[in-house]
Amino acid sequence: MAANSKETFLYCKERVKLENIKYLIFEDNSEISDLSEVFFNDNCVETSLIHGPYNNREPEEIEETVEVDNNECKEESNVILITEYEGYGGKKKKTINLFLHYPVPYTKMIDPISRFFRILGGVLSCVPARYIMVIMCVIGVLLQYTLKIFMSVAIVAMVLTENKNITVSSMSNKASEDLDVCPGGETVSSSEDEEGEFYWSEDIQGYILSSYYYGYAATQLLGGRLSEIYGSKVVMGPGLFVAGLVTVLCPLAARIGSGMLIAARLIVGAGSGVVISSVMYLMTKWFAPEEIVFLGGIILAGVPVGTVISMTSTGVITTAGGWPLSFYIFGGISMSFIVFWIYLIYDNPEKHPRISEAEKKCVLSNIKTTDKNSYPVPWLAILTSMPFWVHTINGIGHGWVNYTLMSDMPTFLSNILHFDLEKSGTMSALPYVTSGITCVLSSYTSNWLRERGYISRITSYRIFNAICSYGSSICLILITFSGCDSTLIVILLMAAVGIAGFFQGGSILNHIDLGSNFAGTLSGIYLTLVTMMGIFSPSVTGYIVNEQETLSQWKIVFYLGAGISSCCCTLYLFFGKANSQHWNILPSEIEENPQEKERSSDQDII
């Protein structure tokens, strides 16, 4: 649209400076270099403008492409957003290139990467910032769980199991009831495909699988506390990057020796350990208390989704390209996540550059904005808090069953039911499809029941905890009566893991209710102790089934899991609480609202 074809009117909503504008180039590549023919409204300050032909732009001139819309005009680092009016009547959205005579601070000629993020920012500016945060947190949790879980499938391909397969094949026609093992229902296609590189005993495999959890447990509290001090943005992203980088190096470590692989997996766990505690603290800065259960449930649905992806794809990837390929793929994707995390995530609404004013006001009006860093953590009160310990013990019971199935299910399906690697991974993942569904469903249902006043918060926690623990325990016990019926066992495993997903609608985030002002620290303590079950559970399973795996040995594993889960849940049903504790009240909050301390001591409504 050339200036001499018709009059051009540029409307500025706010008073802005125009002295740096040199050219206006419209999306049809027409230009206006003589701005004397352009009409501005009164808000636009008239200044002397430097003119010149389009093809003789000086090297230091900077091109900024901006999307402009009606009545959208503001000054941002000397880049002026304006609205073009076609004559006195119509108005139309245009892409306008502003050629600035003076360099804009921190701006340079647009390279492909910068252009990509500008386009991405423009697209995401239409999406509420909280939704973007939820999506990114889901992806972060998902990636963290792929790094955690895929090893339980990959290790089956890494370990030499040829002799065991031959033995099973020779017993395939014998009664499993007499030998306490299942007949070989699956035929080994070729020894070359089934052979691994390493002669590792069941004990060594247990150490490799559990080493991740040593590092994972060690950094939970550190990640939560660092998030409170420095913000979740600079804690979670780098942690996941380190975990991805070391995962890429794991094949090299394995070929050096099992000890080196154990050390590498420990570092992967340490990097991953900051993820969920950082996310839990971030939720308190963006979500109102009544939203945390539902939106937190959506975020933590990344756990079963990541489990499904890692278990199903690892077998396929390993079969197609060898076991090292799964390390390269999952590690590389996790490393790349940091780029998007840094660009899209901010620690609170006040720091977010693209959030709308309406959304910012909505979020800030529903959350506490007290600076918690200026107050010390009440360690003694937390460590002697009965409600917090009851909640933690309940989480430990859930964690034992969860980590037993997560780490050892592929081994059980491969060595007892004799599934091949790809089928073992797929069958291990199927239960987590149901878990992903129940995670979101239970979170929504729990939130819906409380919002309408049908039940109190603590009652909803007790109901969903009971469904989770007792339901999954019953399924584990039924597996012990299923013999070698692989179809029935897979169905019961799907039911056990799916029912365990109801924990998301229960007390999984109970520590935020008890002490939201110290959510990062509480999350760290809670997750540290729960994660330790990922250390003990595979080790205990390896000790029970050590190199002589039979149905009787695995029955002990399932009975043990059912008993621990049920006992811990029963304790919570009697002694669990969901009200804010007295040690959660900051001095500044008492000064502003003296009734706050009394409210924190109120008993839960049953």
GROMACS .gro file of C-alpha atoms in nm, residues 284-491:
model
  208
  284THR     CA    1   0.144  -2.207   4.497
  285LYS     CA    2   0.253  -1.895   4.308
  286TRP     CA    3   0.005  -1.939   4.023
  287PHE     CA    4  -0.296  -2.134   4.151
  288ALA     CA    5  -0.557  -2.047   4.411
  289PRO     CA    6  -0.582  -2.303   4.695
  290GLU     CA    7  -0.910  -2.440   4.563
  291GLU     CA    8  -0.753  -2.502   4.221
  292ILE     CA    9  -0.442  -2.686   4.334
  293VAL     CA   10  -0.595  -3.035   4.359
  294PHE     CA   11  -0.746  -3.025   4.010
  295LEU     CA   12  -0.469  -2.843   3.821
  296GLY     CA   13  -0.206  -3.024   4.025
  297GLY     CA   14  -0.370  -3.350   3.925
  298ILE     CA   15  -0.343  -3.254   3.559
  299ILE     CA   16   0.025  -3.169   3.601
  300LEU     CA   17   0.100  -3.491   3.787
  301ALA     CA   18  -0.080  -3.685   3.514
  302GLY     CA   19   0.255  -3.644   3.343
  303VAL     CA   20   0.373  -3.927   3.570
  304PRO     CA   21   0.162  -4.205   3.412
  305VAL     CA   22   0.186  -4.049   3.066
  306GLY     CA   23   0.565  -4.042   3.088
  307THR     CA   24   0.559  -4.398   3.215
  308VAL     CA   25   0.346  -4.513   2.921
  309ILE     CA   26   0.566  -4.337   2.667
  310SER     CA   27   0.891  -4.471   2.810
  311MET     CA   28   0.771  -4.829   2.854
  312THR     CA   29   0.606  -4.861   2.514
  313SER     CA   30   0.868  -4.681   2.308
  314THR     CA   31   1.179  -4.821   2.478
  315GLY     CA   32   1.107  -5.174   2.360
  316VAL     CA   33   1.041  -5.056   2.005
  317ILE     CA   34   1.347  -4.829   1.999
  318THR     CA   35   1.571  -5.101   2.143
  319THR     CA   36   1.449  -5.360   1.896
  320ALA     CA   37   1.498  -5.123   1.603
  321GLY     CA   38   1.829  -4.957   1.691
  322GLY     CA   39   1.981  -5.130   1.992
  323TRP     CA   40   1.957  -5.049   2.360
  324PRO     CA   41   2.187  -4.738   2.352
  325LEU     CA   42   1.947  -4.556   2.119
  326SER     CA   43   1.683  -4.517   2.390
  327PHE     CA   44   1.937  -4.337   2.609
  328TYR     CA   45   2.025  -4.096   2.328
  329ILE     CA   46   1.663  -4.016   2.240
  330PHE     CA   47   1.525  -3.963   2.591
  331GLY     CA   48   1.836  -3.778   2.705
  332GLY     CA   49   1.843  -3.550   2.401
  333ILE     CA   50   1.477  -3.453   2.428
  334SER     CA   51   1.519  -3.372   2.797
  335MET     CA   52   1.819  -3.151   2.722
  336SER     CA   53   1.626  -2.951   2.461
  337PHE     CA   54   1.340  -2.886   2.705
  338ILE     CA   55   1.539  -2.618   2.887
  339VAL     CA   56   1.518  -2.381   2.588
  340PHE     CA   57   1.139  -2.365   2.603
  341TRP     CA   58   1.130  -2.371   2.983
  342ILE     CA   59   1.348  -2.062   3.015
  343TYR     CA   60   1.152  -1.872   2.751
  344LEU     CA   61   0.800  -1.960   2.864
  345ILE     CA   62   0.808  -2.000   3.243
  346TYR     CA   63   0.818  -1.727   3.507
  347ASP     CA   64   0.814  -1.767   3.882
  348ASN     CA   65   0.506  -1.552   3.940
  349PRO     CA   66   0.254  -1.344   3.742
  350GLU     CA   67   0.430  -1.017   3.826
  351LYS     CA   68   0.743  -1.126   3.638
  352HIS     CA   69   0.564  -1.257   3.329
  353PRO     CA   70   0.607  -1.019   3.031
  354ARG     CA   71   0.325  -1.161   2.819
  355ILE     CA   72   0.048  -1.213   3.072
  356SER     CA   73  -0.261  -0.999   3.029
  357GLU     CA   74  -0.349  -0.747   3.298
  358ALA     CA   75  -0.683  -0.918   3.356
  359GLU     CA   76  -0.522  -1.256   3.415
  360LYS     CA   77  -0.253  -1.105   3.637
  361LYS     CA   78  -0.511  -0.935   3.858
  362CYS     CA   79  -0.716  -1.254   3.875
  363VAL     CA   80  -0.419  -1.464   3.986
  364LEU     CA   81  -0.279  -1.214   4.235
  365SER     CA   82  -0.619  -1.164   4.396
  366ASN     CA   83  -0.641  -1.535   4.478
  367ILE     CA   84  -0.294  -1.614   4.607
  368LYS     CA   85  -0.073  -1.491   4.887
  369THR     CA   86   0.208  -1.262   4.777
  370THR     CA   87   0.399  -1.247   5.106
  371ASP     CA   88   0.776  -1.263   5.069
  372LYS     CA   89   0.847  -1.593   5.240
  373ASN     CA   90   1.223  -1.578   5.192
  374SER     CA   91   1.257  -1.331   5.479
  375TYR     CA   92   1.123  -1.585   5.730
  376PRO     CA   93   1.313  -1.893   5.852
  377VAL     CA   94   1.169  -2.240   5.800
  378PRO     CA   95   1.014  -2.370   6.128
  379TRP     CA   96   1.206  -2.698   6.110
  380LEU     CA   97   1.126  -2.820   6.461
  381ALA     CA   98   0.753  -2.754   6.424
  382ILE     CA   99   0.744  -2.928   6.086
  383LEU     CA  100   0.943  -3.231   6.199
  384THR     CA  101   0.719  -3.276   6.504
  385SER     CA  102   0.391  -3.219   6.319
  386MET     CA  103   0.169  -3.527   6.349
  387PRO     CA  104  -0.055  -3.440   6.048
  388PHE     CA  105   0.251  -3.397   5.825
  389TRP     CA  106   0.400  -3.730   5.928
  390VAL     CA  107   0.070  -3.914   5.886
  391HIS     CA  108   0.045  -3.770   5.536
  392THR     CA  109   0.404  -3.869   5.462
  393ILE     CA  110   0.360  -4.226   5.588
  394ASN     CA  111   0.053  -4.261   5.368
  395GLY     CA  112   0.261  -4.145   5.073
  396ILE     CA  113   0.529  -4.399   5.161
  397GLY     CA  114   0.275  -4.681   5.143
  398HIS     CA  115   0.153  -4.563   4.805
  399GLY     CA  116   0.510  -4.516   4.688
  400TRP     CA  117   0.611  -4.870   4.780
  401VAL     CA  118   0.346  -5.025   4.555
  402ASN     CA  119   0.401  -4.766   4.284
  403TYR     CA  120   0.777  -4.819   4.264
  404THR     CA  121   0.748  -5.198   4.292
  405LEU     CA  122   0.524  -5.213   3.987
  406MET     CA  123   0.706  -4.938   3.801
  407SER     CA  124   1.055  -5.086   3.838
  408ASP     CA  125   0.990  -5.460   3.845
  409MET     CA  126   0.683  -5.515   3.627
  410PRO     CA  127   0.888  -5.553   3.303
  411THR     CA  128   1.113  -5.808   3.477
  412PHE     CA  129   0.811  -6.002   3.607
  413LEU     CA  130   0.646  -6.011   3.265
  414SER     CA  131   0.971  -6.108   3.092
  415ASN     CA  132   1.108  -6.367   3.335
  416ILE     CA  133   0.786  -6.519   3.473
  417LEU     CA  134   0.535  -6.486   3.188
  418HIS     CA  135   0.812  -6.496   2.924
  419PHE     CA  136   0.700  -6.196   2.720
  420ASP     CA  137   0.956  -6.074   2.469
  421LEU     CA  138   1.115  -5.733   2.522
  422GLU     CA  139   0.878  -5.532   2.305
  423LYS     CA  140   0.568  -5.703   2.441
  424SER     CA  141   0.697  -5.675   2.797
  425GLY     CA  142   0.736  -5.299   2.759
  426THR     CA  143   0.394  -5.259   2.601
  427MET     CA  144   0.216  -5.473   2.860
  428SER     CA  145   0.397  -5.289   3.141
  429ALA     CA  146   0.276  -4.957   2.999
  430LEU     CA  147  -0.090  -5.048   2.952
  431PRO     CA  148  -0.177  -5.014   3.324
  432TYR     CA  149  -0.049  -4.656   3.321
  433VAL     CA  150  -0.295  -4.563   3.048
  434THR     CA  151  -0.572  -4.633   3.296
  435SER     CA  152  -0.373  -4.451   3.565
  436GLY     CA  153  -0.351  -4.137   3.351
  437ILE     CA  154  -0.728  -4.140   3.308
  438THR     CA  155  -0.802  -4.194   3.677
  439CYS     CA  156  -0.551  -3.923   3.777
  440VAL     CA  157  -0.742  -3.653   3.592
  441LEU     CA  158  -1.085  -3.802   3.666
  442SER     CA  159  -1.026  -3.831   4.041
  443SER     CA  160  -0.875  -3.481   4.064
  444TYR     CA  161  -1.175  -3.331   3.886
  445THR     CA  162  -1.428  -3.533   4.086
  446SER     CA  163  -1.266  -3.448   4.419
  447ASN     CA  164  -1.258  -3.078   4.332
  448TRP     CA  165  -1.619  -3.086   4.205
  449LEU     CA  166  -1.751  -3.250   4.523
  450ARG     CA  167  -1.576  -2.997   4.747
  451GLU     CA  168  -1.678  -2.692   4.544
  452ARG     CA  169  -2.044  -2.787   4.577
  453GLY     CA  170  -2.013  -2.849   4.948
  454TYR     CA  171  -2.098  -3.219   4.938
  455ILE     CA  172  -1.788  -3.318   5.133
  456SER     CA  173  -1.503  -3.142   5.311
  457ARG     CA  174  -1.145  -3.145   5.190
  458ILE     CA  175  -1.027  -3.403   5.445
  459THR     CA  176  -1.324  -3.629   5.370
  460SER     CA  177  -1.244  -3.626   4.998
  461TYR     CA  178  -0.884  -3.714   5.081
  462ARG     CA  179  -0.991  -4.009   5.293
  463ILE     CA  180  -1.235  -4.142   5.035
  464PHE     CA  181  -0.994  -4.130   4.742
  465ASN     CA  182  -0.704  -4.261   4.951
  466ALA     CA  183  -0.913  -4.561   5.055
  467ILE     CA  184  -1.012  -4.636   4.696
  468CYS     CA  185  -0.649  -4.608   4.592
  469SER     CA  186  -0.483  -4.819   4.859
  470TYR     CA  187  -0.742  -5.087   4.934
  471GLY     CA  188  -0.844  -5.125   4.570
  472SER     CA  189  -0.490  -5.171   4.440
  473SER     CA  190  -0.404  -5.405   4.730
  474ILE     CA  191  -0.697  -5.632   4.645
  475CYS     CA  192  -0.577  -5.650   4.284
  476LEU     CA  193  -0.224  -5.744   4.391
  477ILE     CA  194  -0.357  -6.023   4.612
  478LEU     CA  195  -0.575  -6.155   4.328
  479ILE     CA  196  -0.267  -6.176   4.105
  480THR     CA  197  -0.121  -6.436   4.342
  481PHE     CA  198  -0.423  -6.660   4.271
  482SER     CA  199  -0.404  -6.618   3.893
  483GLY     CA  200  -0.133  -6.877   3.828
  484CYS     CA  201   0.013  -6.834   3.480
  485ASP     CA  202  -0.295  -6.682   3.319
  486SER     CA  203  -0.115  -6.394   3.146
  487THR     CA  204  -0.437  -6.230   3.027
  488LEU     CA  205  -0.588  -6.220   3.376
  489ILE     CA  206  -0.261  -6.099   3.528
  490VAL     CA  207  -0.232  -5.811   3.282
  491ILE     CA  208  -0.594  -5.713   3.352
   0.00000   0.00000   0.00000
